[in-house]
mmCIF file of C-alpha atoms in Angstrom:
data_model
loop_
_atom_site.group_PDB
_atom_site.id
_atom_site.type_symbol
_atom_site.label_atom_id
_atom_site.label_comp_id
_atom_site.label_asym_id
_atom_site.label_seq_id
_atom_site.Cartn_x
_atom_site.Cartn_y
_atom_site.Cartn_z
ATOM 1 C CA MET S 232 6.183 17.960 -23.694
ATOM 2 C CA SER S 233 4.413 18.378 -20.542
ATOM 3 C CA MET S 234 5.804 19.036 -17.234
ATOM 4 C CA ALA S 235 6.813 15.585 -15.706
ATOM 5 C CA LYS S 236 4.492 14.166 -13.188
ATOM 6 C CA LEU S 237 4.393 10.920 -11.337
ATOM 7 C CA VAL S 238 1.549 8.511 -12.433
ATOM 8 C CA PRO S 239 -1.405 8.688 -9.688
ATOM 9 C CA ALA S 240 -1.000 5.078 -8.718
ATOM 10 C CA GLY S 241 2.712 5.933 -7.877
ATOM 11 C CA VAL S 242 1.536 8.839 -5.628
ATOM 12 C CA GLN S 243 -0.989 6.629 -4.153
ATOM 13 C CA LEU S 244 1.659 3.779 -3.498
ATOM 14 C CA ARG S 245 4.038 6.221 -1.910
ATOM 15 C CA ARG S 246 1.277 7.959 0.071
ATOM 16 C CA GLN S 247 0.177 4.622 1.634
ATOM 17 C CA ILE S 248 3.883 3.835 2.445
ATOM 18 C CA ASP S 249 4.597 7.115 3.983
ATOM 19 C CA ALA S 250 1.548 6.706 6.288
ATOM 20 C CA ARG S 251 2.114 3.390 7.521
ATOM 21 C CA PHE S 252 5.851 4.036 7.980
ATOM 22 C CA PRO S 253 6.179 7.826 9.002
ATOM 23 C CA GLY S 254 9.740 7.736 10.179
ATOM 24 C CA ARG S 255 11.272 5.677 7.290
ATOM 25 C CA ASP S 256 14.407 6.646 5.452
ATOM 26 C CA ARG S 257 13.686 8.494 2.225
ATOM 27 C CA ARG S 258 17.352 8.752 1.070
ATOM 28 C CA SER S 259 17.267 6.486 -1.855
ATOM 29 C CA ASP S 260 13.564 7.400 -2.750
ATOM 30 C CA GLY S 261 12.884 8.785 -6.168
ATOM 31 C CA TRP S 262 10.772 8.921 -9.115
ATOM 32 C CA ILE S 263 12.117 11.191 -11.925
ATOM 33 C CA GLY S 264 15.347 10.014 -13.621
ATOM 34 C CA ASP S 265 18.668 11.743 -13.162
ATOM 35 C CA ALA S 266 21.127 12.402 -16.100
ATOM 36 C CA ALA S 267 22.097 8.789 -16.287
ATOM 37 C CA HIS S 268 18.488 7.636 -16.660
ATOM 38 C CA ALA S 269 17.849 10.487 -19.186
ATOM 39 C CA ALA S 270 20.862 9.331 -21.242
ATOM 40 C CA ARG S 271 18.864 5.931 -21.636
ATOM 41 C CA GLY S 272 15.841 7.733 -23.290
ATOM 42 C CA SER S 273 12.549 6.064 -22.974
ATOM 43 C CA ALA S 274 14.230 2.898 -21.784
ATOM 44 C CA SER S 275 13.798 4.042 -18.247
ATOM 45 C CA ASP S 276 10.295 4.285 -16.682
ATOM 46 C CA HIS S 277 11.797 7.147 -14.612
ATOM 47 C CA ASN S 278 11.806 9.214 -17.737
ATOM 48 C CA PRO S 279 8.785 11.226 -18.488
ATOM 49 C CA ASP S 280 6.725 9.723 -21.631
ATOM 50 C CA LYS S 281 5.464 11.943 -24.416
ATOM 51 C CA ASN S 282 2.581 13.159 -22.270
ATOM 52 C CA GLY S 283 5.000 13.805 -19.163
ATOM 53 C CA TRP S 284 4.123 10.738 -17.030
ATOM 54 C CA VAL S 285 6.640 9.136 -15.019
ATOM 55 C CA HIS S 286 5.970 5.394 -14.610
ATOM 56 C CA ALA S 287 8.388 4.266 -11.730
ATOM 57 C CA ILE S 288 9.177 5.034 -8.239
ATOM 58 C CA ASP S 289 11.939 3.932 -5.852
ATOM 59 C CA ILE S 290 11.294 3.300 -2.169
ATOM 60 C CA ASP S 291 14.020 3.213 0.328
ATOM 61 C CA GLU S 292 14.408 -0.296 1.909
ATOM 62 C CA ASN S 293 14.762 1.298 5.512
ATOM 63 C CA MET S 294 11.290 1.484 6.790
ATOM 64 C CA GLY S 295 12.303 2.915 10.139
ATOM 65 C CA LYS S 296 13.735 1.680 13.559
ATOM 66 C CA GLY S 297 13.858 -1.782 15.291
ATOM 67 C CA ARG S 298 12.172 -4.406 13.331
ATOM 68 C CA TRP S 299 11.518 -2.242 10.397
ATOM 69 C CA ARG S 300 15.089 -1.743 9.575
ATOM 70 C CA ASN S 301 17.509 -3.373 7.223
ATOM 71 C CA GLY S 302 15.203 -4.504 4.348
ATOM 72 C CA ARG S 303 13.084 -7.281 6.199
ATOM 73 C CA THR S 304 9.817 -5.191 5.811
ATOM 74 C CA ALA S 305 11.090 -4.175 2.367
ATOM 75 C CA TRP S 306 11.199 -7.675 1.228
ATOM 76 C CA ARG S 307 7.590 -8.218 2.595
ATOM 77 C CA LEU S 308 6.471 -5.152 0.708
ATOM 78 C CA ALA S 309 8.171 -6.121 -2.607
ATOM 79 C CA ASN S 310 6.670 -9.712 -2.285
ATOM 80 C CA GLU S 311 3.295 -8.320 -1.624
ATOM 81 C CA LEU S 312 3.522 -6.056 -4.703
ATOM 82 C CA ARG S 313 4.438 -9.265 -6.766
ATOM 83 C CA LEU S 314 1.375 -11.197 -5.219
ATOM 84 C CA TYR S 315 -0.956 -8.479 -5.962
ATOM 85 C CA ALA S 316 0.379 -7.767 -9.489
ATOM 86 C CA ARG S 317 -0.394 -11.586 -10.143
ATOM 87 C CA SER S 318 -3.714 -11.691 -8.282
ATOM 88 C CA GLY S 319 -6.147 -10.243 -10.919
ATOM 89 C CA LEU S 320 -7.595 -8.019 -8.123
ATOM 90 C CA PRO S 321 -8.817 -4.681 -9.271
ATOM 91 C CA GLY S 322 -6.050 -2.345 -10.043
ATOM 92 C CA SER S 323 -3.399 -5.138 -10.077
ATOM 93 C CA ASP S 324 -2.772 -4.298 -13.585
ATOM 94 C CA ARG S 325 -1.320 -1.133 -12.678
ATOM 95 C CA ILE S 326 2.258 -2.924 -11.722
ATOM 96 C CA LYS S 327 4.474 -3.476 -14.667
ATOM 97 C CA TYR S 328 7.371 -4.856 -12.696
ATOM 98 C CA VAL S 329 9.138 -4.908 -9.439
ATOM 99 C CA VAL S 330 12.885 -4.874 -8.563
ATOM 100 C CA TYR S 331 14.711 -5.523 -5.255
ATOM 101 C CA GLU S 332 17.849 -6.815 -4.063
ATOM 102 C CA GLY S 333 19.087 -7.996 -7.536
ATOM 103 C CA LYS S 334 15.990 -9.842 -8.418
ATOM 104 C CA LEU S 335 13.319 -8.956 -10.814
ATOM 105 C CA THR S 336 9.597 -10.055 -11.055
ATOM 106 C CA SER S 337 7.186 -9.088 -13.803
ATOM 107 C CA GLY S 338 4.624 -10.460 -16.115
ATOM 108 C CA THR S 339 6.903 -10.295 -19.132
ATOM 109 C CA TYR S 340 7.576 -14.002 -19.715
ATOM 110 C CA ARG S 341 4.549 -16.312 -19.358
ATOM 111 C CA ASP S 342 6.431 -19.294 -18.058
ATOM 112 C CA LYS S 343 7.622 -17.056 -15.288
ATOM 113 C CA TRP S 344 4.955 -14.517 -14.726
ATOM 114 C CA TRP S 345 5.334 -12.884 -11.357
ATOM 115 C CA MET S 346 8.021 -15.132 -10.000
ATOM 116 C CA TRP S 347 11.360 -13.687 -8.571
ATOM 117 C CA ARG S 348 14.106 -14.099 -11.215
ATOM 118 C CA SER S 349 17.787 -13.812 -10.088
ATOM 119 C CA GLY S 350 20.235 -11.757 -12.002
ATOM 120 C CA ASN S 351 21.991 -8.651 -11.946
ATOM 121 C CA TRP S 352 19.055 -6.367 -11.749
ATOM 122 C CA GLY S 353 20.402 -3.962 -8.985
ATOM 123 C CA HIS S 354 18.347 -1.909 -6.771
ATOM 124 C CA TYR S 355 19.939 -2.999 -3.511
ATOM 125 C CA GLN S 356 19.123 0.103 -1.399
ATOM 126 C CA HIS S 357 15.566 0.466 -2.557
ATOM 127 C CA ILE S 358 12.617 -1.209 -4.228
ATOM 128 C CA HIS S 359 11.809 -0.110 -7.650
ATOM 129 C CA VAL S 360 8.249 -0.356 -8.927
ATOM 130 C CA SER S 361 7.421 0.327 -12.648
ATOM 131 C CA PHE S 362 3.769 1.150 -13.586
ATOM 132 C CA THR S 363 1.709 0.402 -16.613
ATOM 133 C CA GLU S 364 -0.383 3.051 -18.551
ATOM 134 C CA LYS S 365 -3.416 1.932 -16.414
ATOM 135 C CA ALA S 366 -1.586 3.718 -13.344
ATOM 136 C CA GLN S 367 -2.212 7.018 -15.125
ATOM 137 C CA SER S 368 -5.916 6.960 -14.230
ATOM 138 C CA ASP S 369 -6.343 4.396 -11.398
ATOM 139 C CA GLU S 370 -5.311 5.843 -7.851
ATOM 140 C CA ARG S 371 -7.195 3.394 -5.681
ATOM 141 C CA LEU S 372 -5.496 2.040 -2.635
ATOM 142 C CA PHE S 373 -3.014 -0.833 -2.839
ATOM 143 C CA PRO S 374 -4.520 -3.703 -0.739
ATOM 144 C CA LEU S 375 -1.015 -4.864 0.659
ATOM 145 C CA PRO S 376 -1.225 -6.308 4.126
ATOM 146 C CA VAL S 377 2.053 -4.704 5.096
ATOM 147 C CA LEU S 378 0.514 -1.295 4.566
ATOM 148 C CA ALA S 379 -2.638 -1.982 6.486
ATOM 149 C CA LYS S 380 -3.232 0.282 9.537
ATOM 150 C CA ASP S 381 -5.163 -2.127 11.456
ATOM 151 C CA ARG S 382 -5.535 -5.889 12.063
ATOM 152 C CA ARG S 383 -9.024 -6.161 10.499
ATOM 153 C CA LEU S 384 -7.959 -4.651 7.218
ATOM 154 C CA LYS S 385 -4.588 -6.452 7.254
ATOM 155 C CA LYS S 386 -6.496 -9.756 7.554
ATOM 156 C CA HIS S 387 -9.001 -8.789 4.657
ATOM 157 C CA TRP S 388 -6.254 -7.770 2.404
ATOM 158 C CA LEU S 389 -4.339 -10.985 3.199
ATOM 159 C CA ALA S 390 -7.174 -13.132 2.408
ATOM 160 C CA GLN S 391 -7.664 -11.261 -0.940
ATOM 161 C CA LEU S 392 -4.035 -11.847 -1.866
ATOM 162 C CA ARG S 393 -4.449 -15.516 -0.955
ATOM 163 C CA GLY S 394 -7.664 -15.764 -3.188
ATOM 164 C CA LYS S 395 -10.087 -16.560 -0.374
#
């Protein structure tokens, strides 16, 4: 088995989040599974696949000080990931599912594609993002308005997500 490595799309998403929120809390960040994840075998995207790829990251919900604290921005990020995944935009097929605050959103059930589903999905201190195999070779930017560095780009990405 190859040495574990995070899929390039995961590296890119984390890089964008770090650039936009350089002072954010990283205590519940992660990508490679611990012993509890390893015990689940391939059932967790935090475990390396047969080629060593890890298909999941966790991003701490605390993006910094003031208005960025306490998960408000994390909800925006999680929801924009959901909107992007359902958008059909280039690279949107890299996202397998997103979990945050006990809710899951994914493309697994046709009648509920990319809708937040309640349940006991956990992930109360961080956003969990799982990636598809496409994330192994696609490291383009994630066009998420919350991650835009300037207003022009934010406006452009917002229009894309809204299909305008």
